[in-house]
PDB file of C-alpha atoms in Angstrom:
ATOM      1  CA  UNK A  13     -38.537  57.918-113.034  1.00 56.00           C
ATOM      2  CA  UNK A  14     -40.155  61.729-113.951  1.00 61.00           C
ATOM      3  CA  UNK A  15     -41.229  61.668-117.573  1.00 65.00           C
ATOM      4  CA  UNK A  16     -41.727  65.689-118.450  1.00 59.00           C
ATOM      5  CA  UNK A  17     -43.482  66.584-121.128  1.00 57.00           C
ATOM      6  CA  UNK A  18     -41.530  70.447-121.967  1.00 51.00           C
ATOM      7  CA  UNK A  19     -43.748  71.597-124.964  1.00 47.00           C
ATOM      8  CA  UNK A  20     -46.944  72.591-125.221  1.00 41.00           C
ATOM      9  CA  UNK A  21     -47.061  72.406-128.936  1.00 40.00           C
ATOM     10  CA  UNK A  22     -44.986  69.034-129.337  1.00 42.00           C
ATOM     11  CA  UNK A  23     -46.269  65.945-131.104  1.00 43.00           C
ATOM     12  CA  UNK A  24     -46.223  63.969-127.701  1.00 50.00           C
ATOM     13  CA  UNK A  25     -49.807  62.216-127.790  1.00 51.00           C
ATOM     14  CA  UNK A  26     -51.708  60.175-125.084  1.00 57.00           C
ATOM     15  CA  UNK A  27     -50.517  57.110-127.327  1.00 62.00           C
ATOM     16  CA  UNK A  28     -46.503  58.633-127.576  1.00 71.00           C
ATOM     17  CA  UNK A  29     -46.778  58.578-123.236  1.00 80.00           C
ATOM     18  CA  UNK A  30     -49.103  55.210-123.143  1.00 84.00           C
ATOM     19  CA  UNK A  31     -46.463  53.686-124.747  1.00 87.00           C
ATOM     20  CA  UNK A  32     -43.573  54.346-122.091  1.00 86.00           C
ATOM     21  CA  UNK A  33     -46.297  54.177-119.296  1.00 87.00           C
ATOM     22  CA  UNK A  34     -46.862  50.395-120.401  1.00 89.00           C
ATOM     23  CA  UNK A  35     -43.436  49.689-120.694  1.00 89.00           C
ATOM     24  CA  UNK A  36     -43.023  50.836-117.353  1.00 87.00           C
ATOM     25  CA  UNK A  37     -45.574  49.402-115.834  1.00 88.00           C
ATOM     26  CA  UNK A  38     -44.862  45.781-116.982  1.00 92.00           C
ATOM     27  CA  UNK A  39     -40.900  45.929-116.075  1.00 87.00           C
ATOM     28  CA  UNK A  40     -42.117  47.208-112.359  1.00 88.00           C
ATOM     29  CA  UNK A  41     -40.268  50.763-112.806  1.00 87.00           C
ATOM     30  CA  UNK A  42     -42.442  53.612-111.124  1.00 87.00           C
ATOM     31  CA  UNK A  43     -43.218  56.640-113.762  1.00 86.00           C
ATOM     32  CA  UNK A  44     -44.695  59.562-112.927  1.00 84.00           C
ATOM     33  CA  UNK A  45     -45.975  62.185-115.585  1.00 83.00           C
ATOM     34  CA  UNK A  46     -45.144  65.948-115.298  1.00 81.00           C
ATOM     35  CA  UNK A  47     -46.491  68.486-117.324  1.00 79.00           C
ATOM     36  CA  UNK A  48     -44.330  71.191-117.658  1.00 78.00           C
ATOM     37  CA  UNK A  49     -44.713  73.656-120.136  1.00 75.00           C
ATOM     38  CA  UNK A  50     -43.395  76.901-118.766  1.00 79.00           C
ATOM     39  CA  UNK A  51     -40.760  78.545-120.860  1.00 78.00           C
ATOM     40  CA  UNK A  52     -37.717  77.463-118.414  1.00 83.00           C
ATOM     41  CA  UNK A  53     -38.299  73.638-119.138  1.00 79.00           C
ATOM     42  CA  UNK A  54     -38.049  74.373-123.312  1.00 75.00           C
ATOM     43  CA  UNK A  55     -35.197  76.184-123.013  1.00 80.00           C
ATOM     44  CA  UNK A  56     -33.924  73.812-120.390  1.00 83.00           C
ATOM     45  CA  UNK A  57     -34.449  70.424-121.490  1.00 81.00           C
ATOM     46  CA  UNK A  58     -34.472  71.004-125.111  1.00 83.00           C
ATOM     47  CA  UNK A  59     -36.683  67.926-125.417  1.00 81.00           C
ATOM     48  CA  UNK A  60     -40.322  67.518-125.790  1.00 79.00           C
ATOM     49  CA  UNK A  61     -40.129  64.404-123.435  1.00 83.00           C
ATOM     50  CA  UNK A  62     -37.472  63.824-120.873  1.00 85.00           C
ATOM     51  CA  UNK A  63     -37.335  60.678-118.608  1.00 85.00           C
ATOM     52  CA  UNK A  64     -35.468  61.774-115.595  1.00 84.00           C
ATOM     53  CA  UNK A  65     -34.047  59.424-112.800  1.00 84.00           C
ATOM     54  CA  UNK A  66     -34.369  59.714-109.098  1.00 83.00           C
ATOM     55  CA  UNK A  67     -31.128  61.073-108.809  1.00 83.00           C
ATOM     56  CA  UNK A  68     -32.121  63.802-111.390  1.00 82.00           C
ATOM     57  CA  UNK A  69     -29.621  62.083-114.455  1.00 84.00           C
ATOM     58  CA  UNK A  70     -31.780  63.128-117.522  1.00 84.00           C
ATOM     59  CA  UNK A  71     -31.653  59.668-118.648  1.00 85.00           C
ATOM     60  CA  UNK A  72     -33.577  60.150-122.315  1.00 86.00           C
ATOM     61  CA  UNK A  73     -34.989  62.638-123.738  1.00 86.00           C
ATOM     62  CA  UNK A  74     -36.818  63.111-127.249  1.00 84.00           C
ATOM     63  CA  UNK A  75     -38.896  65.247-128.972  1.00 80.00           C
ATOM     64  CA  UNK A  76     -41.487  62.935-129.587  1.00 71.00           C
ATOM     65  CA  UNK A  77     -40.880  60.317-131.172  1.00 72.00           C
ATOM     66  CA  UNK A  78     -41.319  56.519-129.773  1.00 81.00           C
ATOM     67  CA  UNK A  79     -40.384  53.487-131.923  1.00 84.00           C
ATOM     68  CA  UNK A  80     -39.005  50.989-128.807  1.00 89.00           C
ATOM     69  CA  UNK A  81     -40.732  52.173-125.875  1.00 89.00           C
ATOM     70  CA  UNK A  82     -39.526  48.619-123.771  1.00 91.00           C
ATOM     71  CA  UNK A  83     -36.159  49.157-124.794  1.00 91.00           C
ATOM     72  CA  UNK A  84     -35.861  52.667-123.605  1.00 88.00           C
ATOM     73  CA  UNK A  85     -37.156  52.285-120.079  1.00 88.00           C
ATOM     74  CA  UNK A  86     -34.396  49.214-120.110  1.00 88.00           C
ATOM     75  CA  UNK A  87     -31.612  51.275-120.617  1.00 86.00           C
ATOM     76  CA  UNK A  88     -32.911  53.838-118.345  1.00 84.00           C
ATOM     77  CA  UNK A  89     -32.705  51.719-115.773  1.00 83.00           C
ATOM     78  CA  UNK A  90     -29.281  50.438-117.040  1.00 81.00           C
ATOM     79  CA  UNK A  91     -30.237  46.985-119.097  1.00 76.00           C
ATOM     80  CA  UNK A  92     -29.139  46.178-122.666  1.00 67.00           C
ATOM     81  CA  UNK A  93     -30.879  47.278-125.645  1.00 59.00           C
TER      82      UNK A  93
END
């Protein structure tokens, strides 16, 4: 999985992206972080984060906000809630 951060001016902390790193991390799914702030990924993605599969399916996106980190990387790689 990508996770792109889109906007420069977002509320995405190093907590907001620690979160879904861990969560990651402990159910084995590789993340890598992508900065992208150029105007093509705002107007693109529409998203200040966007978790985006290997077979480029945008598979979450959100504009910051994080309340089940575990459960989102669980659906993204097609578990329950």
């Amino acid at each position: 999985l990508e996770m792109c951060m889109s906007r420069p001016t977002c509320s995405c902390t190093a907590p907001t992206t620690a979160s879904i790193r861990r969560a990651a991390e402990t159910n084995g799914v590789p993340l890598k972080l992508v900065k992208d702030d150029t105007a093509e990924a705002r107007e693109f993605y529409e998203a200040a984060l966007v978790l985006v599969r290997p077979d480029q399916f945008v598979a979450w996106d959100s504009d910051g906000d994080v309340t089940d980190a575990a459960g989102i990387i669980r659906r993204v790689v097609g578990g329950h809630p």
